[in-house]
PDB file of C-alpha atoms in Angstrom:
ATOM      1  CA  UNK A   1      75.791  83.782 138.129  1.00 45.00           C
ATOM      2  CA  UNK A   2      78.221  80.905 137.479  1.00 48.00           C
ATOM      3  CA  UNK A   3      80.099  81.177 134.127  1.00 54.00           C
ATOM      4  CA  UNK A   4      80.644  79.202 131.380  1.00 51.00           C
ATOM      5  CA  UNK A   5      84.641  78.194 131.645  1.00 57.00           C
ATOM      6  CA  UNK A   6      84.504  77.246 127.998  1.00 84.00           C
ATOM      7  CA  UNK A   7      86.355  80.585 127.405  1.00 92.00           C
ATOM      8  CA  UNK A   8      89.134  80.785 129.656  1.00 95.00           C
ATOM      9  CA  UNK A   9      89.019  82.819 132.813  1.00 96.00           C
ATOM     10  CA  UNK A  10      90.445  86.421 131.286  1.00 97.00           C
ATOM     11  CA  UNK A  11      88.193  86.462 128.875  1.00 96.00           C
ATOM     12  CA  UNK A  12      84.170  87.320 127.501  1.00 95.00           C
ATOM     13  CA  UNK A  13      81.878  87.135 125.070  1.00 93.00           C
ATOM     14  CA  UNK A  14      80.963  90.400 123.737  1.00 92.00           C
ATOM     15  CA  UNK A  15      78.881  90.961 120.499  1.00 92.00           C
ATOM     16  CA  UNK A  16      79.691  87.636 119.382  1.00 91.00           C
ATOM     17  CA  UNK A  17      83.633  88.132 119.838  1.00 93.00           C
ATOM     18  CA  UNK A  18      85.820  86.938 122.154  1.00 96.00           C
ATOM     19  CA  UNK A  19      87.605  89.627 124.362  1.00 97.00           C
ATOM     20  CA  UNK A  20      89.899  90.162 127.581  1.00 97.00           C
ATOM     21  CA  UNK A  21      87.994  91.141 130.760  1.00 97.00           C
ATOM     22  CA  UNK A  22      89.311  94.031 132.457  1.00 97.00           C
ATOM     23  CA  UNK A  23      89.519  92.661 136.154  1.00 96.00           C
ATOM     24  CA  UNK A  24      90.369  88.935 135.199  1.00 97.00           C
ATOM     25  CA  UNK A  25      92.820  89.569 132.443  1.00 98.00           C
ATOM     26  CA  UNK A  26      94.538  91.339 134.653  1.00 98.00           C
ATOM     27  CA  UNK A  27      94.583  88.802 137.267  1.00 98.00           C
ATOM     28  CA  UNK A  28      95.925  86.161 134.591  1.00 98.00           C
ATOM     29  CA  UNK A  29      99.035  88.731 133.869  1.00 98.00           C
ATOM     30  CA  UNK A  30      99.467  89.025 137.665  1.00 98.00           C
ATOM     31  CA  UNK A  31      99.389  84.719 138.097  1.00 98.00           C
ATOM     32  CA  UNK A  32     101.953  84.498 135.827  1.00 98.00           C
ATOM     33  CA  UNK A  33     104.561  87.385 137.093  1.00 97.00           C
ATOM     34  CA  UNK A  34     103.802  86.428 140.906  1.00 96.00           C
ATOM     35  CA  UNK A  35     104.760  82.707 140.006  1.00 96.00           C
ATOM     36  CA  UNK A  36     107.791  83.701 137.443  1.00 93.00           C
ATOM     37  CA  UNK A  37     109.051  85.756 140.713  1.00 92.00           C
ATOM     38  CA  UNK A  38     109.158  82.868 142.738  1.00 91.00           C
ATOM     39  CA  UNK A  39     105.320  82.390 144.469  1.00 94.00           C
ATOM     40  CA  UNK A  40     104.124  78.964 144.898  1.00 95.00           C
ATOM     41  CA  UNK A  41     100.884  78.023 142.830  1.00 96.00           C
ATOM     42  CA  UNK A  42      99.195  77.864 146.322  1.00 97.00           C
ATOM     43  CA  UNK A  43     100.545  81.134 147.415  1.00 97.00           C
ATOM     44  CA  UNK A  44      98.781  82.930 144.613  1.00 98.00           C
ATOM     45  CA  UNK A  45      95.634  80.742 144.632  1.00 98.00           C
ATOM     46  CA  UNK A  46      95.719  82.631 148.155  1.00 98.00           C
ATOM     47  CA  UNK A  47      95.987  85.879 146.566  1.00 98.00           C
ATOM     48  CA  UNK A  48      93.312  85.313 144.221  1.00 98.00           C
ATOM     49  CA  UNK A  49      91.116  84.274 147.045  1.00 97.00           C
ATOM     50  CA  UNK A  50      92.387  87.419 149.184  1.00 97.00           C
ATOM     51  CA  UNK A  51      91.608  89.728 146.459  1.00 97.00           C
ATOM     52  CA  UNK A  52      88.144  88.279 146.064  1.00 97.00           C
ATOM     53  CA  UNK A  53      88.654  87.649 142.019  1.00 96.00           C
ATOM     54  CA  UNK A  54      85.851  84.647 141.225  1.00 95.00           C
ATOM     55  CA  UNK A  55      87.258  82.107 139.307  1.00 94.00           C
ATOM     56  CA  UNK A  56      84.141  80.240 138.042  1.00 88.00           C
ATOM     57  CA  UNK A  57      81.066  82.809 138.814  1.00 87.00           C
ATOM     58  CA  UNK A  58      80.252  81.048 142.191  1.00 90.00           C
ATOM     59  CA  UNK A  59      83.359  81.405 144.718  1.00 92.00           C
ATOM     60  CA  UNK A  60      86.420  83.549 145.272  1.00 94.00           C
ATOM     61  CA  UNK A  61      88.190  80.592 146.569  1.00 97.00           C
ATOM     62  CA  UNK A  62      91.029  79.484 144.312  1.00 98.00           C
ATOM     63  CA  UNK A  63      93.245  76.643 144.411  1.00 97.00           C
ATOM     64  CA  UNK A  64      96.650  75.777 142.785  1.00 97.00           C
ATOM     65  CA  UNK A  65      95.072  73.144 140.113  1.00 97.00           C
ATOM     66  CA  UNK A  66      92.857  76.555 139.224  1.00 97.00           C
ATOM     67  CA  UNK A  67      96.681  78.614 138.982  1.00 98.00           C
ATOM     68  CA  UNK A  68      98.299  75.895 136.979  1.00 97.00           C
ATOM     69  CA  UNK A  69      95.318  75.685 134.525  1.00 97.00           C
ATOM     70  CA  UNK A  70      96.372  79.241 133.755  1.00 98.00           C
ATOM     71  CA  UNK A  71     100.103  78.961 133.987  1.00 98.00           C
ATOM     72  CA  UNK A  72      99.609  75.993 131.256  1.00 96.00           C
ATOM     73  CA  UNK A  73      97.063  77.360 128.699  1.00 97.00           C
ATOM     74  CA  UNK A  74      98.430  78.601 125.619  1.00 96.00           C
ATOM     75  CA  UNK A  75      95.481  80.828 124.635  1.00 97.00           C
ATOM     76  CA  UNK A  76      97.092  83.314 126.783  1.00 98.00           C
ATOM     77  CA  UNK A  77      99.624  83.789 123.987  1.00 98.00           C
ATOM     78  CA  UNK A  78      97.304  85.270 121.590  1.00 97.00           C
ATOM     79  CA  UNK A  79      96.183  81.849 119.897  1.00 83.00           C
ATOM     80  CA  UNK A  80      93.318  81.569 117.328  1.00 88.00           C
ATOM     81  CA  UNK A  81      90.459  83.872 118.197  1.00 93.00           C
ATOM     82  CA  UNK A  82      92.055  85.103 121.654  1.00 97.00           C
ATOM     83  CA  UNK A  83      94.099  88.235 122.198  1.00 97.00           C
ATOM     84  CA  UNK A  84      97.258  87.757 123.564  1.00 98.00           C
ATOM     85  CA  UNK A  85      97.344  88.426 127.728  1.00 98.00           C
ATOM     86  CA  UNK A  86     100.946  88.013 128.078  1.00 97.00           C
ATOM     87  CA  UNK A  87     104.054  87.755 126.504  1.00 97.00           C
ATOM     88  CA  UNK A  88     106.258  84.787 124.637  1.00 97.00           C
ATOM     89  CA  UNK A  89     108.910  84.544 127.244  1.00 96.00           C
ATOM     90  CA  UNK A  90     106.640  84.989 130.507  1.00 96.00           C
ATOM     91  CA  UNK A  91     104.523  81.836 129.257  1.00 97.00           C
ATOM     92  CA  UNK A  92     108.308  80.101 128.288  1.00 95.00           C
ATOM     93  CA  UNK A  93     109.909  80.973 131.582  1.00 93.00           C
ATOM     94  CA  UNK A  94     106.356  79.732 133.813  1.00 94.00           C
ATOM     95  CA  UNK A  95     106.211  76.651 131.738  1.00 94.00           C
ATOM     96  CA  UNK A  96     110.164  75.652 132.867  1.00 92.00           C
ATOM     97  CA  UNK A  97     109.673  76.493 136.645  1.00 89.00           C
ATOM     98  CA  UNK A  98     106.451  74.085 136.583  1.00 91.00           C
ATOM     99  CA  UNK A  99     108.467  71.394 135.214  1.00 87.00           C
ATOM    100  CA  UNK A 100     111.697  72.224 137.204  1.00 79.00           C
ATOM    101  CA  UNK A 101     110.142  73.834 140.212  1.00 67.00           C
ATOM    102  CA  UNK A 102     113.555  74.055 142.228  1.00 62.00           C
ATOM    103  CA  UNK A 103     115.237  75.471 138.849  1.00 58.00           C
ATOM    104  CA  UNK A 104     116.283  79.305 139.858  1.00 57.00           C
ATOM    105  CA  UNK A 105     114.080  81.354 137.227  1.00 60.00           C
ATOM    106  CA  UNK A 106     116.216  84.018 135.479  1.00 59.00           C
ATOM    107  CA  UNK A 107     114.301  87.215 134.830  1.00 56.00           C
TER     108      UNK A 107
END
């Protein structure tokens, strides 16, 4: 069944709340420390794919536009009605590698 990307891959609607999803929450925590050690956006799109994680509902196949969607979105924080999926600095340090790409990130 394809899903409704109105609420950000990681999370669900359950009982009228918004909350993480086990499986994809975890991939969104594993996006940002695979690219924060180094791995290209296309590299992990890869390992989405690999690891058969759906994206949208329909496919496993991922791409890096799908990766830096996630790397950029603040809800990930713990903004407004969303729990938080990762921390300050991880978002911080992700956010200066996509803007500096050949910047050395410091862990």
């Amino acid at each position: 069944m394809k899903k409704n990307r109105i609420i950000p891959f990681g999370y669900v609607m359950q009982k009228g709340e918004i909350t993480p999803n086990p499986i994809e929450s975890q991939a969104v925590k594993d996006i940002f420390y695979e690219y924060i050690k180094g791995n290209s956006m296309s590299a992990i799109a890869s390992l989405m794919s690999i690891r058969g994680i759906s994206y949208n509902g329909i496919s496993d196949k991922w791409n890096k536009n799908m990766v830096k969607r996630i790397l950029e979105n603040k809800r990930y924080l713990g903004k407004g009605e969303y729990a938080a999926l990762i921390e300050e600095d991880v978002f911080i340090l992700s956010l200066i590698h996509i803007s500096e790409p050949t910047r050395p990130i410091s862990i």
